[in-house]
Amino acid sequence: MKKIILLGIILQALCFIACSGADNSKSASDVEENQVVEEAADDTPVEEEPEEDPAEEELKGDPSVDIDLTVLSATFVYSEVYNMVMEPEVYIGEKVKMEGTCSIYTDEKTGKVYYACIIKDATQCCAQGLEFTLDEEKYTQEDYPKEGDFITISGTFDTYSEGANKYLTVRDSELIL
């Protein structure tokens, strides 16, 4: 069981590396720098109106959580979940909201059932996920989603140990309809 999970993590890391090929396109900051240089060369004063960017408003997301992955692009979500996997201590205790596909794994030795919210990157070639448990005070076992269901969860990021292994989870999650 532990070897399977470790193998899964290694495969996810390999997928991440494979999907992060060279990208020769310009980033938003490159475009902004070019625009600033062009404007400076113009020598005509430009009045800027303080406008609120609709994209920034959209990225604010749910104020009840610390990290709202539901408002980010697929690439940013994938990257942020990768960061959570690689440096979990930075995220412990943070309230996380995410959406993805429900995946279910049953440990054949113990019979314990594990649920995860899986997200894919923009090209749909790579996947990352976080295990989650529903808030036991609000939900019963029958309330858990089925394999393949599209879900949105919100809960507290945490780690736990089973044997010698450390795992990540989103504890006390709520299913958001």
XYZ file of C-alpha atoms in Angstrom:
177
model
C 0.000 0.000 0.000
C 2.695 2.468 1.012
C 4.758 1.517 -2.022
C 1.758 2.163 -4.269
C 1.224 5.633 -2.808
C 4.937 6.423 -3.064
C 4.900 5.209 -6.677
C 1.872 7.432 -7.341
C 3.667 10.474 -5.967
C 6.740 9.713 -8.075
C 4.576 9.299 -11.175
C 2.858 12.620 -10.469
C 6.236 14.316 -10.160
C 7.355 12.783 -13.457
C 4.140 13.930 -15.121
C 4.720 17.420 -13.796
C 8.237 17.456 -15.208
C 7.034 16.096 -18.556
C 4.289 18.706 -18.785
C 6.564 21.604 -17.935
C 8.361 21.676 -21.290
C 9.937 24.825 -22.699
C 7.520 27.636 -23.409
C 8.727 30.398 -25.688
C 5.616 32.536 -25.333
C 5.792 35.921 -23.626
C 4.508 36.226 -20.109
C 2.197 38.986 -18.955
C 5.102 40.713 -17.186
C 7.163 40.687 -20.418
C 4.296 42.311 -22.305
C 3.796 44.906 -19.548
C 7.523 45.764 -19.551
C 7.458 46.231 -23.326
C 4.421 48.483 -23.045
C 6.100 50.592 -20.356
C 9.240 50.979 -22.487
C 7.150 51.976 -25.519
C 5.127 54.467 -23.461
C 8.293 55.983 -21.962
C 9.754 56.455 -25.454
C 6.602 58.332 -26.538
C 7.355 61.334 -24.216
C 3.685 62.323 -24.107
C 2.198 62.343 -20.626
C -0.294 59.578 -20.166
C -3.004 59.910 -17.558
C -3.876 56.648 -15.945
C -7.319 56.182 -14.535
C -7.482 54.057 -11.416
C -9.608 51.227 -12.739
C -10.281 47.973 -10.989
C -9.209 45.138 -13.218
C -12.090 42.643 -13.601
C -9.563 39.797 -13.618
C -8.234 40.890 -10.220
C -11.767 41.085 -8.853
C -12.428 37.578 -10.108
C -9.227 36.214 -8.528
C -10.248 37.400 -5.073
C -12.418 34.316 -4.800
C -14.081 33.110 -1.636
C -13.121 35.353 1.309
C -13.914 32.561 3.791
C -10.845 30.548 2.695
C -7.104 31.237 2.667
C -6.426 29.513 -0.657
C -9.223 29.458 -3.241
C -8.070 27.208 -6.065
C -11.453 27.468 -7.797
C -10.668 30.917 -9.239
C -7.259 30.065 -10.701
C -6.440 28.750 -14.156
C -5.781 25.018 -14.542
C -2.036 25.647 -14.784
C -1.938 27.716 -11.581
C -4.110 25.219 -9.698
C -1.893 22.337 -10.775
C 1.209 24.297 -9.748
C -0.224 25.279 -6.362
C -1.225 21.692 -5.551
C 2.267 20.590 -6.608
C 3.682 23.166 -4.164
C 1.417 21.779 -1.430
C 2.762 18.287 -2.093
C 6.388 19.428 -2.132
C 6.249 21.829 0.857
C 3.248 20.822 2.990
C 4.537 22.520 6.149
C 3.920 25.923 4.517
C 0.209 25.155 4.073
C -0.702 23.349 7.322
C -3.750 24.978 8.909
C -4.706 26.929 5.778
C -8.348 26.788 4.704
C -8.385 25.453 1.113
C -11.159 25.410 -1.474
C -10.731 23.292 -4.603
C -12.721 21.589 -7.303
C -11.965 18.496 -9.318
C -12.875 14.881 -9.854
C -13.473 12.518 -6.946
C -11.135 9.540 -6.843
C -11.569 6.671 -4.398
C -8.979 4.151 -3.225
C -9.631 1.238 -0.886
C -6.651 -0.283 0.932
C -7.020 -4.027 0.399
C -5.172 -4.893 3.616
C -7.029 -2.606 6.016
C -10.258 -1.963 4.119
C -9.864 1.763 4.764
C -11.338 3.983 2.043
C -9.474 7.103 0.919
C -11.090 9.949 -1.056
C -9.206 12.504 -3.143
C -10.030 15.577 -5.195
C -8.026 15.302 -8.433
C -7.237 18.277 -10.681
C -5.607 18.260 -14.120
C -3.279 20.774 -15.701
C -4.274 22.949 -18.664
C -3.293 20.323 -21.240
C -5.153 17.591 -19.348
C -2.044 15.377 -19.507
C -1.041 15.569 -15.858
C -3.003 15.235 -12.644
C -2.451 16.119 -8.996
C -4.751 15.602 -6.094
C -5.309 15.943 -2.399
C -6.939 13.448 -0.104
C -9.924 14.796 1.792
C -12.170 13.774 4.659
C -15.617 15.222 5.197
C -16.531 16.938 8.461
C -17.855 14.070 10.625
C -20.210 16.425 12.481
C -22.038 17.335 9.252
C -21.678 14.272 7.016
C -22.043 10.506 7.171
C -20.272 7.895 5.047
C -23.258 7.903 2.666
C -22.665 11.606 1.927
C -19.279 11.001 0.289
C -19.230 11.527 -3.492
C -18.946 8.661 -5.937
C -15.915 7.856 -8.095
C -15.707 10.303 -11.005
C -18.114 12.895 -9.547
C -17.110 16.522 -10.134
C -16.791 18.034 -6.654
C -15.945 21.259 -4.874
C -14.594 20.926 -1.344
C -13.487 23.361 1.317
C -11.496 22.294 4.364
C -8.301 22.641 6.386
C -4.988 21.505 4.887
C -3.115 19.117 7.159
C -0.740 16.167 7.254
C -0.934 12.880 9.118
C 1.220 9.804 9.554
C 0.410 6.153 9.042
C 3.317 3.985 10.028
C 6.519 5.600 8.776
C 4.782 7.544 6.008
C 3.459 11.098 6.018
C 0.331 11.965 4.008
C -1.518 15.129 3.030
C -5.219 15.717 3.555
C -7.894 18.382 3.534
C -9.568 17.735 6.894
C -13.129 18.478 7.960
C -14.116 19.294 4.402
C -17.483 20.553 3.285
C -19.006 19.552 -0.028
C -20.061 22.683 -1.862
C -22.909 22.264 -4.287
